[in-house]
mmCIF file with all atom_site columns, C-alpha atoms in Angstrom:
data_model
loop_
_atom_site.group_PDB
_atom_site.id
_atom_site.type_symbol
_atom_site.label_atom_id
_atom_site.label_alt_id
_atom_site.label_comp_id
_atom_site.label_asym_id
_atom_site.label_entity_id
_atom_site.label_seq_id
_atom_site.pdbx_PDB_ins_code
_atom_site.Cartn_x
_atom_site.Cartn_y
_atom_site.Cartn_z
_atom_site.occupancy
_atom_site.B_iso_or_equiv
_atom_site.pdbx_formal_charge
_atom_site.auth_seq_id
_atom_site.auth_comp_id
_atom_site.auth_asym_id
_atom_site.auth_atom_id
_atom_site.pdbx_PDB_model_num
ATOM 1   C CA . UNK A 1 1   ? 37.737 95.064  9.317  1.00 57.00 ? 1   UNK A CA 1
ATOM 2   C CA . UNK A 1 2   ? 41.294 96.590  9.265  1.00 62.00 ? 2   UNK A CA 1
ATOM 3   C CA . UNK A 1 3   ? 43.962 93.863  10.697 1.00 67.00 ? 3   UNK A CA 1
ATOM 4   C CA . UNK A 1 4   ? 46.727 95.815  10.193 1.00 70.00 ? 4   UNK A CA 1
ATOM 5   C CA . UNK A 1 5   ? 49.466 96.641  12.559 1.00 70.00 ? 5   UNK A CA 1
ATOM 6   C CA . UNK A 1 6   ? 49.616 99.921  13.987 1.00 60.00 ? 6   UNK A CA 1
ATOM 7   C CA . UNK A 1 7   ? 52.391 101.209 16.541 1.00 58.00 ? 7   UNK A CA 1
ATOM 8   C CA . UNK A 1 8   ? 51.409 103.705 19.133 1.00 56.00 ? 8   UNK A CA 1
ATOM 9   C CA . UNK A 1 9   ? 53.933 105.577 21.563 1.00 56.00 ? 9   UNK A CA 1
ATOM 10  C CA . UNK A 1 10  ? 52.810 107.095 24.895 1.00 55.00 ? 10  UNK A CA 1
ATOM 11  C CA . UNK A 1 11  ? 54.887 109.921 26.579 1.00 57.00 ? 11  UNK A CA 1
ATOM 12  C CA . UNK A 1 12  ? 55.091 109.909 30.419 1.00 65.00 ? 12  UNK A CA 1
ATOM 13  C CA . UNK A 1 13  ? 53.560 113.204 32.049 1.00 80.00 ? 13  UNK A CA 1
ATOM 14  C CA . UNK A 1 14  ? 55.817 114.713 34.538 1.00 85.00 ? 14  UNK A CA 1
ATOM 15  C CA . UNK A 1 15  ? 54.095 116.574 37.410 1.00 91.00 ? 15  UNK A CA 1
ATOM 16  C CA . UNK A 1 16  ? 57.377 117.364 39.376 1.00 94.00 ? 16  UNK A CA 1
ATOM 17  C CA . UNK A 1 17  ? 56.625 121.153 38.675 1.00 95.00 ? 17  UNK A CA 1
ATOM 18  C CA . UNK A 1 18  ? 53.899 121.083 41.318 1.00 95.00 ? 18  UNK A CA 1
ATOM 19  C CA . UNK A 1 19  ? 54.975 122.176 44.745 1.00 95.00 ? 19  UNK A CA 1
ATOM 20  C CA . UNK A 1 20  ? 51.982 120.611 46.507 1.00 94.00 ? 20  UNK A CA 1
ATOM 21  C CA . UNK A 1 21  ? 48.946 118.249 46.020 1.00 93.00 ? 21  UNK A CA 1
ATOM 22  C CA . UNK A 1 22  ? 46.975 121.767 47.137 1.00 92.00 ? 22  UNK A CA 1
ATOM 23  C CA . UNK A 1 23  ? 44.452 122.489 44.417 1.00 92.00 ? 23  UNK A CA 1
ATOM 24  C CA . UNK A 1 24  ? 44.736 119.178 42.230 1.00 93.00 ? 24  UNK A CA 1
ATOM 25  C CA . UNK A 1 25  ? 41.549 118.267 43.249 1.00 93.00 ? 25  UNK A CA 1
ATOM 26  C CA . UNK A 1 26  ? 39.777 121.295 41.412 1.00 93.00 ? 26  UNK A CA 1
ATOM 27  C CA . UNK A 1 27  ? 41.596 121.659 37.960 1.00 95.00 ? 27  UNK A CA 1
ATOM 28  C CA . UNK A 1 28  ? 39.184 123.541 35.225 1.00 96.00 ? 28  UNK A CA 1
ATOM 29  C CA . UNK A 1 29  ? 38.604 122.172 32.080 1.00 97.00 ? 29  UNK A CA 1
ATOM 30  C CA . UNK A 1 30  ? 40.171 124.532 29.138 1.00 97.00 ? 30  UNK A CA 1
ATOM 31  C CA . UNK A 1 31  ? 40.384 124.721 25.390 1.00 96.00 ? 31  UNK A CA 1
ATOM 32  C CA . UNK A 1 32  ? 43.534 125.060 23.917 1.00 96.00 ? 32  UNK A CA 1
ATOM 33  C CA . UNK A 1 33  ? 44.110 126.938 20.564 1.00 96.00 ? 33  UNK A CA 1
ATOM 34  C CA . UNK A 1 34  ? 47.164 124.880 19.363 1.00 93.00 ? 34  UNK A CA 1
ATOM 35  C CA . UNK A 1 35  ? 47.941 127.375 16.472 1.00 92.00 ? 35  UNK A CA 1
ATOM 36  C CA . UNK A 1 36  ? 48.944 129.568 19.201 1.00 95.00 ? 36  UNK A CA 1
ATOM 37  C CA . UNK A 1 37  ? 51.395 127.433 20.600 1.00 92.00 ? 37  UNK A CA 1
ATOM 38  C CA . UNK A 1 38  ? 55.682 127.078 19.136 1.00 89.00 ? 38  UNK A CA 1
ATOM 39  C CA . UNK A 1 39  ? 56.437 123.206 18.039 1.00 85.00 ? 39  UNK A CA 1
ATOM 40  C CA . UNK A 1 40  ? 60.197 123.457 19.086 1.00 83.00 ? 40  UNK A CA 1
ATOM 41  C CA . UNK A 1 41  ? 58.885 125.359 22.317 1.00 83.00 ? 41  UNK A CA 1
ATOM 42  C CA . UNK A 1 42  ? 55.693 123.554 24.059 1.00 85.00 ? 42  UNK A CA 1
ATOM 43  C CA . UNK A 1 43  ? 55.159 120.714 22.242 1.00 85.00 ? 43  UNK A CA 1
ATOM 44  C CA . UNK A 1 44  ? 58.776 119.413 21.303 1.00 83.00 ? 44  UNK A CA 1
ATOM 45  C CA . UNK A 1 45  ? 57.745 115.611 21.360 1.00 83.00 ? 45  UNK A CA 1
ATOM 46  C CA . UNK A 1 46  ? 53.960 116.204 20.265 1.00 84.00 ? 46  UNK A CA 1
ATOM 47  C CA . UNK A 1 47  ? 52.582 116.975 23.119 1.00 88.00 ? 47  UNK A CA 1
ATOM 48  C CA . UNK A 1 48  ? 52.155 120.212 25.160 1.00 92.00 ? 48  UNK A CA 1
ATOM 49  C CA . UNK A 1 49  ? 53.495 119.864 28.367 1.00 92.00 ? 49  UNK A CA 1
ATOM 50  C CA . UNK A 1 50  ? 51.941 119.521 31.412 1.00 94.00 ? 50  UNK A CA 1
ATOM 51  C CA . UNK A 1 51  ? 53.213 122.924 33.680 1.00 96.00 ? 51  UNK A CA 1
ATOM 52  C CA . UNK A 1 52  ? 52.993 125.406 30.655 1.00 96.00 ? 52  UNK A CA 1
ATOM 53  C CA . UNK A 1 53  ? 52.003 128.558 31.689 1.00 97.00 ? 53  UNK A CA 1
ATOM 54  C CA . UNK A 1 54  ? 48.424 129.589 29.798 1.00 98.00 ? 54  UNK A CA 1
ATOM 55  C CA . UNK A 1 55  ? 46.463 132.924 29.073 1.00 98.00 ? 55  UNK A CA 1
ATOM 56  C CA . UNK A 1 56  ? 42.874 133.529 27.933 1.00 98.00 ? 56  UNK A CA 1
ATOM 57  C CA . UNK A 1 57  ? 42.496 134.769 24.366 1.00 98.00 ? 57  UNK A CA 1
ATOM 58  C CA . UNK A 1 58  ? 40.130 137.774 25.078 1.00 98.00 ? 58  UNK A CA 1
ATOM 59  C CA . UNK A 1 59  ? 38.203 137.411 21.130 1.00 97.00 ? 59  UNK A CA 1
ATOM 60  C CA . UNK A 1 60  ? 37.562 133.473 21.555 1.00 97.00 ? 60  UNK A CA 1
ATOM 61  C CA . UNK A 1 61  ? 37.549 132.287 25.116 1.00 97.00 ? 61  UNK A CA 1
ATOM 62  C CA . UNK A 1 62  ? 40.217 129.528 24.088 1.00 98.00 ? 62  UNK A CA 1
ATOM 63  C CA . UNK A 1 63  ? 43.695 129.117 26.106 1.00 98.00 ? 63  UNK A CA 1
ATOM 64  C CA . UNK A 1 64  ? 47.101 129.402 24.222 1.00 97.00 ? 64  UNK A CA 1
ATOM 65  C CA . UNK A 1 65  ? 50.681 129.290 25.738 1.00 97.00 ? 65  UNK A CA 1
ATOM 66  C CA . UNK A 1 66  ? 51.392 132.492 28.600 1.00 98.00 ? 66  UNK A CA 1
ATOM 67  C CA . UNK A 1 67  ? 53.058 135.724 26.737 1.00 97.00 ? 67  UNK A CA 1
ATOM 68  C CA . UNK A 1 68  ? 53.410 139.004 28.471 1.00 97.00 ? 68  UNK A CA 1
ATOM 69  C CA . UNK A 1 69  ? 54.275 140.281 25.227 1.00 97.00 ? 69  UNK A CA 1
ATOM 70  C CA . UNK A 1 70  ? 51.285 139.436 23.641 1.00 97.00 ? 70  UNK A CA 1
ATOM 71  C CA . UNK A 1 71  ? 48.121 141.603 22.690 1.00 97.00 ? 71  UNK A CA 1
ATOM 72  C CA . UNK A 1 72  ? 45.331 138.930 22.736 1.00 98.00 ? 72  UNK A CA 1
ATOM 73  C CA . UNK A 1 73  ? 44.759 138.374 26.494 1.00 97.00 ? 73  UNK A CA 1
ATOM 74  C CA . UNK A 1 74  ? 47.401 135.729 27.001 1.00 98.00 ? 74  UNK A CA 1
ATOM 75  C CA . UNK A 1 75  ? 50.115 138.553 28.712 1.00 98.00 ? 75  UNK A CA 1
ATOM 76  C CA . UNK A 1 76  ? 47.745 137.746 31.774 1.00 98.00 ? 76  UNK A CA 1
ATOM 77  C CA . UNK A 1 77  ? 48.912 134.882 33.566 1.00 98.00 ? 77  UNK A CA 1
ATOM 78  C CA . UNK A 1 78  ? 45.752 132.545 34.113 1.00 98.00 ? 78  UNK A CA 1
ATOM 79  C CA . UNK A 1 79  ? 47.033 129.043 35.510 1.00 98.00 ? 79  UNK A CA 1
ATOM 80  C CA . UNK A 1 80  ? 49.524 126.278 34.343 1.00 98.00 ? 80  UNK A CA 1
ATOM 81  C CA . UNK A 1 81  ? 48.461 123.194 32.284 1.00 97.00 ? 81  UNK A CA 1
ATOM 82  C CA . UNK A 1 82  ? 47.447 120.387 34.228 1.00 96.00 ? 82  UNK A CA 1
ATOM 83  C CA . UNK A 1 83  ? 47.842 117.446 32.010 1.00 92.00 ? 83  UNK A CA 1
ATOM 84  C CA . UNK A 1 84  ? 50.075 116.853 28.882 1.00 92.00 ? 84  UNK A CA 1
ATOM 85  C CA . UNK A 1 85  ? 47.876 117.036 26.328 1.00 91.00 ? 85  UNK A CA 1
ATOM 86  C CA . UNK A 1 86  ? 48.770 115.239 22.536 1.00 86.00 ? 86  UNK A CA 1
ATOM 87  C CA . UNK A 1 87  ? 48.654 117.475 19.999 1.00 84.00 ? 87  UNK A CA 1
ATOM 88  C CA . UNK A 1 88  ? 50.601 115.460 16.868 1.00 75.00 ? 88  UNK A CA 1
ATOM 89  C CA . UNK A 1 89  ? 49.278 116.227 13.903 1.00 60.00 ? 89  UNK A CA 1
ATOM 90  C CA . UNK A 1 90  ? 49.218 112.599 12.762 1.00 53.00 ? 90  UNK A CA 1
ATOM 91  C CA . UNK A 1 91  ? 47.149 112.031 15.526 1.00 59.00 ? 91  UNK A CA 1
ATOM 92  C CA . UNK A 1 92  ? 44.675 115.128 16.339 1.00 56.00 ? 92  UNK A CA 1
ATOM 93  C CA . UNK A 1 93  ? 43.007 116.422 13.315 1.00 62.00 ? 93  UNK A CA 1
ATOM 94  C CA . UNK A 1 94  ? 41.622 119.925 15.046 1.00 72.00 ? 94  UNK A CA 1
ATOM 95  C CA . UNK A 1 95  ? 43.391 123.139 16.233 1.00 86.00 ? 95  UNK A CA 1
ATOM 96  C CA . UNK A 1 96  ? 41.290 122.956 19.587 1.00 91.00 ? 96  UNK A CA 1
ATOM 97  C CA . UNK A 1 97  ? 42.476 120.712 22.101 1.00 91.00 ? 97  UNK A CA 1
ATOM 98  C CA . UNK A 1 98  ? 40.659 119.805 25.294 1.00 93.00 ? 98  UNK A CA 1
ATOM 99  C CA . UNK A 1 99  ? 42.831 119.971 28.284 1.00 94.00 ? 99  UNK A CA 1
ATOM 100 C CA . UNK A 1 100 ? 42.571 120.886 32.499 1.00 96.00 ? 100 UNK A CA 1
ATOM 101 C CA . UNK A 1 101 ? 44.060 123.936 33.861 1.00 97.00 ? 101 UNK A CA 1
ATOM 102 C CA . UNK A 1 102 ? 45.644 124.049 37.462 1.00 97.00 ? 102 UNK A CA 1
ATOM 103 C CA . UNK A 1 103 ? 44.690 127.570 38.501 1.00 97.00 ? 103 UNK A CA 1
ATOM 104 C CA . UNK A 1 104 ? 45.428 127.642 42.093 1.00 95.00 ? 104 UNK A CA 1
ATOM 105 C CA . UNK A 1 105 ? 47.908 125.869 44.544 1.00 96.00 ? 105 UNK A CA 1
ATOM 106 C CA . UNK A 1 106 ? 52.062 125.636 45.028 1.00 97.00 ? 106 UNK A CA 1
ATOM 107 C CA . UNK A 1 107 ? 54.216 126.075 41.834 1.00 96.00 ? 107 UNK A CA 1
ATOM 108 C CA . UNK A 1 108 ? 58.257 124.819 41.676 1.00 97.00 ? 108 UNK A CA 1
ATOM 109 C CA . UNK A 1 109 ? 59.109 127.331 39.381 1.00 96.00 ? 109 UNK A CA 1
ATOM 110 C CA . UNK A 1 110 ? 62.808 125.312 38.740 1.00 97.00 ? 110 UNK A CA 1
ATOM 111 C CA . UNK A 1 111 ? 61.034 122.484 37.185 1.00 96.00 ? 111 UNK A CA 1
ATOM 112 C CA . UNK A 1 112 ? 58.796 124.520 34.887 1.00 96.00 ? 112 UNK A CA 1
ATOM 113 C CA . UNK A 1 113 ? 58.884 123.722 31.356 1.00 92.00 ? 113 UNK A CA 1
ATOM 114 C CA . UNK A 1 114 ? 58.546 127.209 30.207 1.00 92.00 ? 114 UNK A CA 1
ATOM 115 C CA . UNK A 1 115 ? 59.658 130.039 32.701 1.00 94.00 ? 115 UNK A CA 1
ATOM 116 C CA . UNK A 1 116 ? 57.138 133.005 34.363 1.00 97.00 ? 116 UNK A CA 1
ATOM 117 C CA . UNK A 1 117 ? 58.189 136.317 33.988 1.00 97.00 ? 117 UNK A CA 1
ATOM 118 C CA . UNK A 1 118 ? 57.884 138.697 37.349 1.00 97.00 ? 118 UNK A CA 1
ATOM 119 C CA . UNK A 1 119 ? 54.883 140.168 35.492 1.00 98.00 ? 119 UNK A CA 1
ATOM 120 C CA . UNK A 1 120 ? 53.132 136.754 35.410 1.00 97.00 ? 120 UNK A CA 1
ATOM 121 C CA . UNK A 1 121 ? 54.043 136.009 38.854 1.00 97.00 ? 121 UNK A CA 1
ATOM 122 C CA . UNK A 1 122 ? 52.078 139.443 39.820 1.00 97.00 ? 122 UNK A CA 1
ATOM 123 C CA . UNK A 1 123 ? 48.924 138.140 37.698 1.00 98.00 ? 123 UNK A CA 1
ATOM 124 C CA . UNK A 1 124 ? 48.377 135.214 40.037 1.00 97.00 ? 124 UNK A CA 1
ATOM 125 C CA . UNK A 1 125 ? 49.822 136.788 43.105 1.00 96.00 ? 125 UNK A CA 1
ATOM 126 C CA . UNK A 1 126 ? 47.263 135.242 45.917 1.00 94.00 ? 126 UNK A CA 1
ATOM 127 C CA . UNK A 1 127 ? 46.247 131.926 44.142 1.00 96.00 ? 127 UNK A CA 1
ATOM 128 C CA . UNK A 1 128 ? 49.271 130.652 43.035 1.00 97.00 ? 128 UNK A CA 1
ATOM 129 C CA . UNK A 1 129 ? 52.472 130.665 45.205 1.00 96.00 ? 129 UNK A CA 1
ATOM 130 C CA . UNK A 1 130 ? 56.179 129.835 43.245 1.00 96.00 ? 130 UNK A CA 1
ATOM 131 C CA . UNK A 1 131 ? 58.099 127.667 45.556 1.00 93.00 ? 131 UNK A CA 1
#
């Protein structure tokens, strides 16, 4: 039996990025390849933020951080991470992280944590509307 003290911190998940309770109700559930994803970036504090922007990885069906730049599938805007999701390596052993996906519903693009390009914007044009 282990007695000893251990000291946990929590983070508070701010939702202020969503411009509507419209399509809360129906988030997907999504893998996220954390390799893919910049420390500094998404996950500053250990934890990927809840209103990044994600894309589907075309070869492995997992989600990683929204790049139109990128070759992989993530240049096409798929939805915005639902939940902050903790990804501290002192804490979460594995590269794959379990999170929810908001892929439909109002978006305050001001408060994102990461901005969407005018190409991204285009990708969700008729699911997702930036407020």
């Amino acid at each position: 039996m282990d007695l000893s003290l251990k000291t946990e911190s929590f983070t508070q998940d701010r939702r202020d990025w969503l411009g509507s309770a419209h399509g809360t109700d129906v988030p997907v559930s999504v893998t996220l390849d954390v390799s893919k994803f910049t420390s500094g970036t998404h996950y500053p504090d250990g934890y990927i933020k809840s209103g990044v922007p994600l894309g589907k990885i075309t070869a492995t069906g997992l989600y990683g951080p929204y790049d139109d730049a990128a070759t992989d599938g993530r240049q096409t805007l798929t939805g915005f991470l639902f939940t902050a999701q903790d990804v501290n390596a002192r804490r979460v052993a594995s590269t794959k992280v379990v999170g929810s996906m908001l892929w439909h519903g109002a978006i305050r693009e001001a408060k994102l944590p990461v901005p969407v390009d005018a190409n991204g914007k285009t990708d969700v044009r008729g699911v997702i509307v930036f407020v």
